[in-house]
Every structure is written in structure tokens, then in C-alpha cells.
mmCIF file of C-alpha atoms in Angstrom:
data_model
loop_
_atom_site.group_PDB
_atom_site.id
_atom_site.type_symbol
_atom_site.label_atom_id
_atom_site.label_comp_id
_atom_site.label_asym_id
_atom_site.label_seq_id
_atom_site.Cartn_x
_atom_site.Cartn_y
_atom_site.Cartn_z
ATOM 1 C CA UNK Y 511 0.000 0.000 0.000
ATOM 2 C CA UNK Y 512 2.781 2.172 1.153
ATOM 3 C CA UNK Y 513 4.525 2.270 -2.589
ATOM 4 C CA UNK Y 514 0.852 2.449 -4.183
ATOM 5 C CA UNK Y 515 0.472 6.149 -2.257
ATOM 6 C CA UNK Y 516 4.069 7.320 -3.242
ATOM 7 C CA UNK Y 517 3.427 6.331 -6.431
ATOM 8 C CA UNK Y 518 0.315 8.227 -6.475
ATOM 9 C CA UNK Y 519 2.011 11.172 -5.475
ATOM 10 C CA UNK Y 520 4.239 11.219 -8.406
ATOM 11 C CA UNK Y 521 1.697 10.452 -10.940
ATOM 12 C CA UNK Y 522 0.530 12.789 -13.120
ATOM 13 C CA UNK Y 523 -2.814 13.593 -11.725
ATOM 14 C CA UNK Y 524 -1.178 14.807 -8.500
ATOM 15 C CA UNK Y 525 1.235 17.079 -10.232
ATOM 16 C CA UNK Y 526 -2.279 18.255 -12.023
ATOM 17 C CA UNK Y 527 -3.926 18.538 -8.794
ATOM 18 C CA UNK Y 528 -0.619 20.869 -7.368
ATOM 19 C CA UNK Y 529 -0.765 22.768 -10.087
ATOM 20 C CA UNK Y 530 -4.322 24.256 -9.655
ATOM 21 C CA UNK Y 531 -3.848 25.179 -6.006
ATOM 22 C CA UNK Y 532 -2.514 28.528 -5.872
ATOM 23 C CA UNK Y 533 -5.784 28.645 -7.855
ATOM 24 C CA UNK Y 534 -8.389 27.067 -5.374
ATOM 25 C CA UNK Y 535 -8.328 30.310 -3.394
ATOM 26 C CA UNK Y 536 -10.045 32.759 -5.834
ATOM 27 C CA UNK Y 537 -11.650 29.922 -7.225
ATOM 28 C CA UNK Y 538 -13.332 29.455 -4.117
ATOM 29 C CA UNK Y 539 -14.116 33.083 -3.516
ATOM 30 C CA UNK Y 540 -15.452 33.304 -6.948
ATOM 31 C CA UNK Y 541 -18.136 30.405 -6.013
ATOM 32 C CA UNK Y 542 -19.164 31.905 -3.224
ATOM 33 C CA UNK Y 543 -20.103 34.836 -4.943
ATOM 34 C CA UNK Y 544 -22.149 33.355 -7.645
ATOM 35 C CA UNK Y 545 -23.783 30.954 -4.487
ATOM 36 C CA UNK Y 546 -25.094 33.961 -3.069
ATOM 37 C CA UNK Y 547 -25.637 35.749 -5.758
ATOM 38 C CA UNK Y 548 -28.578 33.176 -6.777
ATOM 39 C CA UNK Y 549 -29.570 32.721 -3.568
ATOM 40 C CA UNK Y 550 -30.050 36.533 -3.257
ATOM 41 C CA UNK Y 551 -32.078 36.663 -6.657
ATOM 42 C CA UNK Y 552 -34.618 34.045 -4.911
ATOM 43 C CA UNK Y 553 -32.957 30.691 -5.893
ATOM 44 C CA UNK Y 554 -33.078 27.838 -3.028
ATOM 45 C CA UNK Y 555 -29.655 27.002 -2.279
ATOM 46 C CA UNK Y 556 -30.346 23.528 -3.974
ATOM 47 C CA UNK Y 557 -31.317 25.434 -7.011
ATOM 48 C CA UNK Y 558 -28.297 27.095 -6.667
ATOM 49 C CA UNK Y 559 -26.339 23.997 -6.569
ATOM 50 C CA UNK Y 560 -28.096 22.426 -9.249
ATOM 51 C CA UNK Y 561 -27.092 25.366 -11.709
ATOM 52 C CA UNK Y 562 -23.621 25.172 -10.993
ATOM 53 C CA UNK Y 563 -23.105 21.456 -11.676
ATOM 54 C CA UNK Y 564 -25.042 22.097 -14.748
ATOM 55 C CA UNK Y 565 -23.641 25.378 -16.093
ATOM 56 C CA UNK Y 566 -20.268 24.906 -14.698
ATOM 57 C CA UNK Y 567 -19.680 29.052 -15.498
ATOM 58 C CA UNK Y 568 -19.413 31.308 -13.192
ATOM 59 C CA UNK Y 569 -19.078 34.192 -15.973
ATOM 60 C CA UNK Y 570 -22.346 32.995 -17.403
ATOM 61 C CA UNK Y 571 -24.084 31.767 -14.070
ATOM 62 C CA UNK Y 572 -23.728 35.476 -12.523
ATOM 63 C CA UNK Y 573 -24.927 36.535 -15.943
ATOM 64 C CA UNK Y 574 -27.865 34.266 -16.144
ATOM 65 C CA UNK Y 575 -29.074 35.313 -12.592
ATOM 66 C CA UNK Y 576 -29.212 38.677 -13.849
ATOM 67 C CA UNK Y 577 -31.429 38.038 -16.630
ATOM 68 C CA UNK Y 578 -33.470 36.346 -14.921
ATOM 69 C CA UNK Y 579 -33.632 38.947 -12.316
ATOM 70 C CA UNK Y 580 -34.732 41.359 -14.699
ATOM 71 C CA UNK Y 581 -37.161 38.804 -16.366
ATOM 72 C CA UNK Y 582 -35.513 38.621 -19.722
ATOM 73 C CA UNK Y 583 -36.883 35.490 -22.101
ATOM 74 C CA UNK Y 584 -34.703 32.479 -22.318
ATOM 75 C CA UNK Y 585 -33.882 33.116 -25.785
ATOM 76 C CA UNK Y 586 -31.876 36.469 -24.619
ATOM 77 C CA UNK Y 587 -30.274 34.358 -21.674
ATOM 78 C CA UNK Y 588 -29.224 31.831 -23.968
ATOM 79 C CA UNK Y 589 -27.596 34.369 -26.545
ATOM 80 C CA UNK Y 590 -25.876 35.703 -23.060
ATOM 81 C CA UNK Y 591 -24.685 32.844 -22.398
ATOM 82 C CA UNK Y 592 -23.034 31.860 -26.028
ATOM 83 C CA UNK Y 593 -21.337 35.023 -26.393
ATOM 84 C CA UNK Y 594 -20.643 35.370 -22.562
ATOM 85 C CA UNK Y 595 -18.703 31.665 -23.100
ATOM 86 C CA UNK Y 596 -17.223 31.794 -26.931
ATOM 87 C CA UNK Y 597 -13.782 32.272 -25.509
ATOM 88 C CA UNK Y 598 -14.313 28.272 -24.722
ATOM 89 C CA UNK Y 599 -13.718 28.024 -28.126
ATOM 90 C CA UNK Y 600 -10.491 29.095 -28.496
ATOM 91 C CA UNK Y 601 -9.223 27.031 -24.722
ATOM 92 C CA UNK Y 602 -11.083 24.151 -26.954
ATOM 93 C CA UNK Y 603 -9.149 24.946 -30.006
ATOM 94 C CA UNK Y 604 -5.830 25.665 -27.696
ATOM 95 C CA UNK Y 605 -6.151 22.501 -26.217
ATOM 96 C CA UNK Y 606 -7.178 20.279 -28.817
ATOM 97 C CA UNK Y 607 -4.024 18.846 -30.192
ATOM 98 C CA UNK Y 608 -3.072 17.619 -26.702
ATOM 99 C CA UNK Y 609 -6.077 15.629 -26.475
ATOM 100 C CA UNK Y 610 -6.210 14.170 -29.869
ATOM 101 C CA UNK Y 611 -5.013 11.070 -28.944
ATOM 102 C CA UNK Y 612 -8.343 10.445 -26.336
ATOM 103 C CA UNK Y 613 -11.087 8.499 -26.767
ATOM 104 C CA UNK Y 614 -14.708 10.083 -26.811
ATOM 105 C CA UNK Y 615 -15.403 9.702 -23.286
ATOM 106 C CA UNK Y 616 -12.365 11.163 -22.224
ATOM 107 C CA UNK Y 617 -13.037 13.974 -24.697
ATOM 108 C CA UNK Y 618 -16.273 14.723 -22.893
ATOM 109 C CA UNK Y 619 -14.985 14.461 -19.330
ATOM 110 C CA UNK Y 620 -12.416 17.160 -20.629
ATOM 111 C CA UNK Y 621 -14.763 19.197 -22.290
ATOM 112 C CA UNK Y 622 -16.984 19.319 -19.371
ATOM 113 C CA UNK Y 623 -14.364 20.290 -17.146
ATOM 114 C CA UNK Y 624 -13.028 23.118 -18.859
ATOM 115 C CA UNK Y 625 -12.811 26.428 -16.900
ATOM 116 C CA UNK Y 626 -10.429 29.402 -17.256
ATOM 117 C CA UNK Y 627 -8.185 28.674 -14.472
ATOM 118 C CA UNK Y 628 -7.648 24.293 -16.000
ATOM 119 C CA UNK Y 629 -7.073 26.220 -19.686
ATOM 120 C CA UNK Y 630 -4.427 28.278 -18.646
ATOM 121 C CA UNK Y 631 -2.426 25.658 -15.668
ATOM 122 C CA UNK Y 632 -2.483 22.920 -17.971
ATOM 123 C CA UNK Y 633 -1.699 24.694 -21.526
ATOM 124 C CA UNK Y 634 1.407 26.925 -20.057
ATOM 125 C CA UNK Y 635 2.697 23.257 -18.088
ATOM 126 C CA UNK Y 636 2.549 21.564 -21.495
ATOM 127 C CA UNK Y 637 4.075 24.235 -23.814
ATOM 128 C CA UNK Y 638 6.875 24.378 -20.905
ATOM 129 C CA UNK Y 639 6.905 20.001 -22.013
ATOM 130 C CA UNK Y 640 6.893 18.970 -18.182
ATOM 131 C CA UNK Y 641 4.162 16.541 -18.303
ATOM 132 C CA UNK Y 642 3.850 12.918 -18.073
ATOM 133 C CA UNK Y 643 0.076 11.801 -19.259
ATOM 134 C CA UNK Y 644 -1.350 15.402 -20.551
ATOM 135 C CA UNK Y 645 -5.067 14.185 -20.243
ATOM 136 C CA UNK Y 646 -3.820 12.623 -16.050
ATOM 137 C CA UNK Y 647 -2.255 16.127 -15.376
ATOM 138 C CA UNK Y 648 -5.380 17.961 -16.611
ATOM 139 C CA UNK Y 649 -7.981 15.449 -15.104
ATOM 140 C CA UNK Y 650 -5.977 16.220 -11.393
ATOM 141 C CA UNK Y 651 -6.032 20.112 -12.216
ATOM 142 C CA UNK Y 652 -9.364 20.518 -14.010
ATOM 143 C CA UNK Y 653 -11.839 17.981 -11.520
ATOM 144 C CA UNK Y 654 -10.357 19.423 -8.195
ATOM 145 C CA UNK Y 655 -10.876 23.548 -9.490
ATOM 146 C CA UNK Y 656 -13.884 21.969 -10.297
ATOM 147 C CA UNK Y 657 -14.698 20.744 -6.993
ATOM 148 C CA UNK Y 658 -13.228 23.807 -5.518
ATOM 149 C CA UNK Y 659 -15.960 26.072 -7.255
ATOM 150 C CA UNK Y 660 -18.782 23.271 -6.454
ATOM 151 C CA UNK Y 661 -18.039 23.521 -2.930
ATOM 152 C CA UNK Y 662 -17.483 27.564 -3.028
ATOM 153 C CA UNK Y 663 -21.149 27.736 -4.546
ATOM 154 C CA UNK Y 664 -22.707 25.456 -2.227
ATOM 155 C CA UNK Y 665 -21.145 27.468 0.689
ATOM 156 C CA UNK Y 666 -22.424 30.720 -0.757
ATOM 157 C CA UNK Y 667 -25.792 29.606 -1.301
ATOM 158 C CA UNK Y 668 -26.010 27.719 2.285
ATOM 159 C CA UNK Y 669 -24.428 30.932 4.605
ATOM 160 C CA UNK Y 670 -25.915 33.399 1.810
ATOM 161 C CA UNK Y 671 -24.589 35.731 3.907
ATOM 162 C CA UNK Y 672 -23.242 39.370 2.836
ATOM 163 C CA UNK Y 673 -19.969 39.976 1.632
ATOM 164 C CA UNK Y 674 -19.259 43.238 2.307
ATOM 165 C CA UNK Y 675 -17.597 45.296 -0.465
ATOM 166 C CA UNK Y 676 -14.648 46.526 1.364
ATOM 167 C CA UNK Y 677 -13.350 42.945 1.900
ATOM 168 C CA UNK Y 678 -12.491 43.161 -2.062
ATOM 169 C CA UNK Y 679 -13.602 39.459 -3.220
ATOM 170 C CA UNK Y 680 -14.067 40.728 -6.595
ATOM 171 C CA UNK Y 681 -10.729 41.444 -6.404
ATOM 172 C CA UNK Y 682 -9.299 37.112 -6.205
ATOM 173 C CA UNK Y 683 -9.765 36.515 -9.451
ATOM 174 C CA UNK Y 684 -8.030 39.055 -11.715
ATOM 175 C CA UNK Y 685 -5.040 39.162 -8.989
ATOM 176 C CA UNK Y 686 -4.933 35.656 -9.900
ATOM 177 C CA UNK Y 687 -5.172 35.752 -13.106
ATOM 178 C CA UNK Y 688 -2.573 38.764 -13.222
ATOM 179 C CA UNK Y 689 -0.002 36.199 -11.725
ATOM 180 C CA UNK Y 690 -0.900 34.294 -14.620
ATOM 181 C CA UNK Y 691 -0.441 36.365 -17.115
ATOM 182 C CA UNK Y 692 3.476 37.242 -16.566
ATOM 183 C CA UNK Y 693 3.922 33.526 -16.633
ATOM 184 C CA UNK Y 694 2.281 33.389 -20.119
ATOM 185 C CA UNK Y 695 4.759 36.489 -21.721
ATOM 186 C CA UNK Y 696 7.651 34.975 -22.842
ATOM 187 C CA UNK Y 697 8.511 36.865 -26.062
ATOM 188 C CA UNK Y 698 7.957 40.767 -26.791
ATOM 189 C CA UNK Y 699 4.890 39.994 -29.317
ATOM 190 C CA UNK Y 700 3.151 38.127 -26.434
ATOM 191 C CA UNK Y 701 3.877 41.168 -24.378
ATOM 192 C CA UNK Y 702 2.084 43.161 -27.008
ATOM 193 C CA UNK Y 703 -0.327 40.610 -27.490
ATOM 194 C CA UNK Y 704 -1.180 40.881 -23.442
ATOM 195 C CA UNK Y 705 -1.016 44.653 -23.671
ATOM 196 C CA UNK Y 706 -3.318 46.052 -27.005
ATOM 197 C CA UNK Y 707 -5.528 43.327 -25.610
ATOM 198 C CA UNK Y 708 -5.717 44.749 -22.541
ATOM 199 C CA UNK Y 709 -6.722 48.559 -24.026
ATOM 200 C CA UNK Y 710 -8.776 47.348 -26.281
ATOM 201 C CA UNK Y 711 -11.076 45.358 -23.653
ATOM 202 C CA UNK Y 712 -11.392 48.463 -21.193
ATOM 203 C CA UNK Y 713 -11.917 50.964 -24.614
ATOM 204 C CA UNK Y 714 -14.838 48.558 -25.797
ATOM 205 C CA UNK Y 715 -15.876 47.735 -21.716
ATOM 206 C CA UNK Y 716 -19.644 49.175 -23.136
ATOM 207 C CA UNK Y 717 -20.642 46.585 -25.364
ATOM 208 C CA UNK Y 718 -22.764 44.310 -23.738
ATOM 209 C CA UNK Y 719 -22.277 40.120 -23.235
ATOM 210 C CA UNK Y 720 -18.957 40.799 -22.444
ATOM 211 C CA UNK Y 721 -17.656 40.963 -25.719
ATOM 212 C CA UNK Y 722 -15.100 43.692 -25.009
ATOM 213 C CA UNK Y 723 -13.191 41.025 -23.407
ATOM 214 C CA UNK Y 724 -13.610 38.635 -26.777
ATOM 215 C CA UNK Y 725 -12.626 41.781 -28.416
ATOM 216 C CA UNK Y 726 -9.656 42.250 -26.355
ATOM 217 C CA UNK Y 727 -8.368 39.091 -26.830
ATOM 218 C CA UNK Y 728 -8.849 38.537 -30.588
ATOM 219 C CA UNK Y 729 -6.853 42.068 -31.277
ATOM 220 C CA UNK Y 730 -3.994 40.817 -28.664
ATOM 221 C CA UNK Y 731 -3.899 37.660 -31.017
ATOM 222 C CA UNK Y 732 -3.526 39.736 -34.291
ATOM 223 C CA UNK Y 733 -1.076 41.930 -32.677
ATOM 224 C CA UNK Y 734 0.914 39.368 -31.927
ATOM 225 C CA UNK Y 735 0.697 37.849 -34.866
ATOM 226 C CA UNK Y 736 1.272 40.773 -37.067
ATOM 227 C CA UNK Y 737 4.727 41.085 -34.768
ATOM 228 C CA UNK Y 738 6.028 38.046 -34.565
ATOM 229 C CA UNK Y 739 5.691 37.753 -38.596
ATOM 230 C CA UNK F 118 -41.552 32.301 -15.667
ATOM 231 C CA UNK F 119 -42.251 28.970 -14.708
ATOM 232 C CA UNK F 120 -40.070 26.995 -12.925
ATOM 233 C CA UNK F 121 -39.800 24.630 -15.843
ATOM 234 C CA UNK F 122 -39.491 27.431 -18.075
ATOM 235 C CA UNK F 123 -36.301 28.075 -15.866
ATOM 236 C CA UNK F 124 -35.060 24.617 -15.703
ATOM 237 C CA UNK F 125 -35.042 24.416 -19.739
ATOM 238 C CA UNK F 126 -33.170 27.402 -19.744
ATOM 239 C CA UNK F 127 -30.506 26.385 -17.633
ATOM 240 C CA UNK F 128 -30.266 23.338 -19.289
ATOM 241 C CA UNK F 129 -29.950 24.532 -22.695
ATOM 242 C CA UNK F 130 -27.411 27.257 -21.628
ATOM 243 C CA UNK F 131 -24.919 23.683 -19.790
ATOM 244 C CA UNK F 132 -25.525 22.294 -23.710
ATOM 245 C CA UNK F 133 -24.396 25.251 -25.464
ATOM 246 C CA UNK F 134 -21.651 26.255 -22.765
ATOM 247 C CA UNK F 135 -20.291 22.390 -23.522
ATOM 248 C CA UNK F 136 -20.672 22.562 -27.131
ATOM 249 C CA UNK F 137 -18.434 25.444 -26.798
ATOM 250 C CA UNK F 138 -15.947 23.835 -24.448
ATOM 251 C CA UNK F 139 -16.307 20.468 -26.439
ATOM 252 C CA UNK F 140 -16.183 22.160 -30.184
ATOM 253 C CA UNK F 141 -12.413 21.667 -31.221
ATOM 254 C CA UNK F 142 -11.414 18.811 -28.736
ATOM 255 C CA UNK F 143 -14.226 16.815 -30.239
ATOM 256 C CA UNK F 144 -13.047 17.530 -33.434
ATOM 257 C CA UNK F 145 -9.067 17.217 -33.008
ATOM 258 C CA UNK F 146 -8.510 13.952 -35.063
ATOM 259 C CA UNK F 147 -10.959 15.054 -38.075
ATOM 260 C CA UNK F 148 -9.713 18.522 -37.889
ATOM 261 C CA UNK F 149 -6.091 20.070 -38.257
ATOM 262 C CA UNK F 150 -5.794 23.289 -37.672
ATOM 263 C CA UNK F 151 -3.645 25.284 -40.231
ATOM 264 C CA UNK F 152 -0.030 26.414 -39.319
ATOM 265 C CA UNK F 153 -1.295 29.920 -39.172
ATOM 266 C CA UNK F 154 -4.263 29.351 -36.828
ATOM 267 C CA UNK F 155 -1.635 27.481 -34.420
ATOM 268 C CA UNK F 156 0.336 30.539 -34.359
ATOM 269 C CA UNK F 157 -2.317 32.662 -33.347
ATOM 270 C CA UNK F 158 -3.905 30.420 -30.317
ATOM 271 C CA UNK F 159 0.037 30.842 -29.446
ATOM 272 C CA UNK F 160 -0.888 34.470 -28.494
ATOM 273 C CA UNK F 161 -4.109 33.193 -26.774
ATOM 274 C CA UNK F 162 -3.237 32.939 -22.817
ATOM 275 C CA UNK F 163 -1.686 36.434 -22.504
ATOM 276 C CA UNK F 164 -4.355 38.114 -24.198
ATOM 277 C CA UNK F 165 -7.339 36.527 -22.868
ATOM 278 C CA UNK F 166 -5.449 36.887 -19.388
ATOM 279 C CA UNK F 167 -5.025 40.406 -20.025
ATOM 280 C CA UNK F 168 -8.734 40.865 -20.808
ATOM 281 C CA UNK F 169 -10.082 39.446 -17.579
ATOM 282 C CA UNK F 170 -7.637 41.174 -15.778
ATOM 283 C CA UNK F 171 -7.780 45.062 -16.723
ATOM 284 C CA UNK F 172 -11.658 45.990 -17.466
ATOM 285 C CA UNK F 173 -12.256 44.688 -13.841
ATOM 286 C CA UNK F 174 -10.394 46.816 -12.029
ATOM 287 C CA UNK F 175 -10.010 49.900 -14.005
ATOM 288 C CA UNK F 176 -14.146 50.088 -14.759
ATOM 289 C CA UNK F 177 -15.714 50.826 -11.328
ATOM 290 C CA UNK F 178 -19.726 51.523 -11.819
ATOM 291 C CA UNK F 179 -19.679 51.198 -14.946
ATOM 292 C CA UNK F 180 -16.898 54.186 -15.344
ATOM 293 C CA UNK F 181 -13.766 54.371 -15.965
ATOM 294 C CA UNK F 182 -11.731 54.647 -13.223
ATOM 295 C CA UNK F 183 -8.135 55.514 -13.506
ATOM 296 C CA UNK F 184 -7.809 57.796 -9.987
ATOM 297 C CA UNK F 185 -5.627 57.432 -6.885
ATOM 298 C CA UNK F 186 -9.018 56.847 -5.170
ATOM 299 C CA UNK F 187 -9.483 53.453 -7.549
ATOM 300 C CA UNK F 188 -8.063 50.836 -4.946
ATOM 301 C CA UNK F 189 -9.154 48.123 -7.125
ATOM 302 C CA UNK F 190 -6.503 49.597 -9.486
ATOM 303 C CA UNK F 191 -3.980 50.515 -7.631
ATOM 304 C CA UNK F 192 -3.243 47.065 -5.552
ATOM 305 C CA UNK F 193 -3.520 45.570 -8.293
ATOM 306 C CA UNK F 194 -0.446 47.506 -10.409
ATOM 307 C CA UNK F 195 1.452 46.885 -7.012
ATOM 308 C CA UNK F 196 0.483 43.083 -7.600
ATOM 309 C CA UNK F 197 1.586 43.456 -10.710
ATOM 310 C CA UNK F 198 5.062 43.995 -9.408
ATOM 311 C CA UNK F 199 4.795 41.232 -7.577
ATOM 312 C CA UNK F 200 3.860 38.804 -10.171
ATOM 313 C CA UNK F 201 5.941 40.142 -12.839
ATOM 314 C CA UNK F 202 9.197 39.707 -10.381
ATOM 315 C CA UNK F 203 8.155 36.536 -8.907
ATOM 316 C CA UNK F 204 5.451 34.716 -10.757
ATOM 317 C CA UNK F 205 4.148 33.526 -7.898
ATOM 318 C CA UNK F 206 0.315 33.372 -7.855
ATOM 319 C CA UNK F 207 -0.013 32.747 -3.659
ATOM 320 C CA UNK F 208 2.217 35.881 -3.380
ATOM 321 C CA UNK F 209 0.139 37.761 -6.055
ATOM 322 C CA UNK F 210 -3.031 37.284 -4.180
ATOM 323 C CA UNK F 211 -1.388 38.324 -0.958
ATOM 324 C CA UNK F 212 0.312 41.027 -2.149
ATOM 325 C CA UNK F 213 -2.702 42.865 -3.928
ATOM 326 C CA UNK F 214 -5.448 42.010 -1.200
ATOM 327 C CA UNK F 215 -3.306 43.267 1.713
ATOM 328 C CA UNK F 216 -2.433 46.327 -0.350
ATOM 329 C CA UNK F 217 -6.886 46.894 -1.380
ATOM 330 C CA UNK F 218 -7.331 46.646 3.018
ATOM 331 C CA UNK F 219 -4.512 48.643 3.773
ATOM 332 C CA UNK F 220 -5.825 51.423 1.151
ATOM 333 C CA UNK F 221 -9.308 50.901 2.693
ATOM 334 C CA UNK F 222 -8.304 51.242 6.657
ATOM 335 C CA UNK F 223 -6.299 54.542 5.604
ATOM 336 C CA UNK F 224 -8.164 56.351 2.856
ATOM 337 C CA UNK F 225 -11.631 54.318 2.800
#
């Protein structure tokens, strides 16, 4: 037994799991936001729950809530969503050639899990070509963030209580993501990539469904193309 | 509406959100992607990092913000010190939430 548990803490999933936990913190924080947030807009905490396993978006949770809050149809909320989430596409597209080799299950389980914070871990860990079993590493990163922002939602929605604004939660996620960031510049056209994008997403922060962000990012990825030509 | 109403909703936003998320992995051994589309998702993570970074903390209210009195802002350009010199997420974090209460308890 003893050499089954060291071996499992050198396999791949555990060095997936390590990877995500500077992560679990705003992760967390971030759940408990969108918990209370539905619980706030009249959603049982169950409800609450329920929506999270199913959505699995905290961007387009928090956004859904609000449409429903202000009673728009379900056609508008699932527009929202699409746009809200198209940057999926490109973590999907990002990703894709290090799970070709999967089979369709393991496809689904990957797709399922994909979030922000699993994109980012395990794409900059495999361009750096540290990894054992890609889809292992991922499964360990991706299913405990998940589990992380399952839990933080399920707090939120059970204490519902008031965070007040002066404790800065909003503040967890683009810190973390900020950290991120410098470790994804590693040439001078990613640094332009990171900072037109950047501009352009606070210049266009008006347009609605979040699309300044989708913006943002697809003028980064020009830039950066255009410069490293 | 109708709590079915809102159950079909939700559902149908999980399948889209997953058709999203699923698109190109589902499709990786029918589809290659061309030498110049693998350039650009090359240029993906600092971009879309920089995206959900920035309009967070420098639009307060639905304003732009880009005052002294914008602590959202300002711990998080000392965080970006921080993460820039160390690339350390825990210390990011740290950094830039002790530096928003700090900002609060003396000029809140």
C-alpha cells in the first residue's frame, strides 16, 4: 500500500492537482459569490447547486441570474450565455491537439471540465513540455478547481450571507489571473499581445455580453501575430 | 416564468456552454488546424489573461476609473510587481489584497 500512495504522489494527476492550487483560493471566492448571488435573486440554495453542476460558469451563471432577475426570455439568456462563453472556443481549439489522442469519453470528461483557471495551468505546463500523461495532469487540475468552485457555490448559497464590499472578493480573481499572465509572456509579441488586448477590452468595456473582453483578446492575437511575422 | 421554463433554460445554456468547451477537442482527429491558426492560439493565454484582468479593475460603476481613489486599481499595479518579479500566484493574491485593506483602513 505504502509504494501504491508514493506512487500516487508522483503520478501525473497529483502534479495536475498541485498545479491548480494557488488557484483554489479565488476559485473558491469566486463560487461563493455566484452561491449567493442566486440565492439573493430568490434561488433555493439547492437550485443554486443544481445550476452550478449544470452550467459549470461562473461568468455565465452570474450573468444568467441577472437576466433572470430582470425577467428577460430564455432566448436572450441563452444568446448571453453563447457570447458570454465563446472564448471556450479558443481554450477548446488551444487545447485540442493535446487531447487528440483520447477516446470520446475522455473527450467529454475534458470538455466538461473546462474552466479558465484548467485552460491556462495545464496549456502553459505543457508548452513548458513537463508533463507525463497530458489528459492525467489535466484530469488532477481541471476535476479538483472543479470541486473547488462546487463547494465555493454550495457554501455561498447555504451561509448566503453578505460579503461586504470593502473585503475586495471581486478582487481574487483578476489578482490571480494577473499572476498568470506574466507567466504566459515569454517573447515581446506576447507582451504586445497581453497589452493592445488589454486597451482594447477596457476601450470597448460598453458593449454588452462581455464581448469587449472577446474583443480584447482577438486584437492581442492579431497583434501578436502581425509582430512576430 | 415557470419553474420549468427556468429549468429548460438552464439546461440549454450547460448544452451550449459544452458545445463550446467540447467544439475543437471533439473535433481534433478530423480537424487540423492550419499552421497559421496554431500561431495565433500561441498568443491566446496572454491576451485573454489580459482581458479578464484590466476591465475589472479599471471600470468601477460602470466608469472608468483611472484615480488614486481606484483601490481596485492601484493594488492591483502593485500586484503586478509582484507577479511580474516573482510569478508567484499565492504571493500575487497576498500582495494585492493586503495592499486593497490597507488602502481601505487609511483612505476608505
Amino acid at each position: 500500500m505504502m509504494t501504491q500512495n508514493n506512487n500516487w504522489l508522483m503520478s501525473d494527476y497529483f502534479a495536475g492537482i498541485k498545479a491548480g492550487t494557488p488557484i483554489w483560493l479565488s476559485m473558491f471566492a469566486f463560487g461563493i459569490v455566484a452561491g449567493i448571488l442566486g440565492v439573493k435573486l430568490g434561488l433555493s440554495p439547492l437550485d443554486s447547486a443544481s445550476m452550478s453542476l449544470i452550467m459549470y460558469t461562473g461568468s455565465g451563471q452570474v450573468a444568467t441570474l441577472q437576466l433572470f432577475h430582470e425577467a428577460s426570455p430564455p432566448l436572450i439568456i441563452l444568446v448571453t450565455v453563447l457570447v458570454v462563453n465563446l472564448r471556450f472556443v479558443m481554450y477548446s481549439a488551444s487545447l485540442a491537439p493535446h487531447f487528440e489522442p483520447l477516446n470520446k469519453r475522455q473527450k467529454l470528461i475534458a470538455g466538461y471540465l473546462l474552466s479558465d483557471q484548467a485552460f491556462i495551468v495545464s496549456l502553459l505546463r505543457y508548452q513548458r513540455g513537463e508533463v507525463g500523461s497530458k489528459y492525467r495532469f489535466y484530469l488532477g487540475a481541471a476535476l479538483s478547481l472543479w470541486a473547488i468552485w462546487q463547494l465555493g457555490t454550495l457554501v455561498g448559497a447555504f451561509t448566503g450571507a453578505q460579503i461586504p464590499a470593502s473585503w475586495g472578493m471581486e478582487l481574487a480573481a483578476p489578482l490571480t489571473f494577473l499572476a498568470l499572465m506574466f507567466s504566459a509572456l515569454r517573447d515581446k509579441p506576447g507582451v504586445a499581445a497581453a497589452a493592445v488586448s488589454g486597451v482594447v477590452a477596457v476601450s470597448a468595456a460598453a458593449l454588452p455580453w462581455h464581448l469587449n473582453m472577446l474583443l480584447g483578446a482577438l486584437a492581442g492575437v492579431v497583434t501578436g501575430m502581425v509582430l512576430s511575422r | 416564468m415557470e419553474p420549468k421554463d427556468f429549468w429548460f433554460t438552464i439546461v440549454g445554456a450547460g448544452l451550449i456552454t459544452l458545445v463550446l468547451r467540447l467544439s475543437f477537442i471533439a473535433l481534433s482527429d478530423v480537424l487540423k488546424l492550419p499552421p497559421l491558426a496554431q500561431r495565433a492560439l500561441h498568443f491566446v493565454p496572454p491576451a485573454i489573461l489580459s482581458a479578464l484582468v484590466w476591465p475589472t479593475v479599471v471600470i468601477r460603476h460602470g466608469q472608468l476609473d483611472l484615480s488614486v481613489h481606484n483601490f481596485y486599481l492601484i493594488a492591483t499595479l502593485i500586484a503586478a510587481i509582484v507577479a511580474w518579479r516573482t510569478r508567484n500566484i499565492f504571493l500575487t493574491l497576498l500582495v494585492g489584497m493586503a495592499a486593497f485593506w490597507l488602502l481601505q483602513y487609511w483612505w476608505g
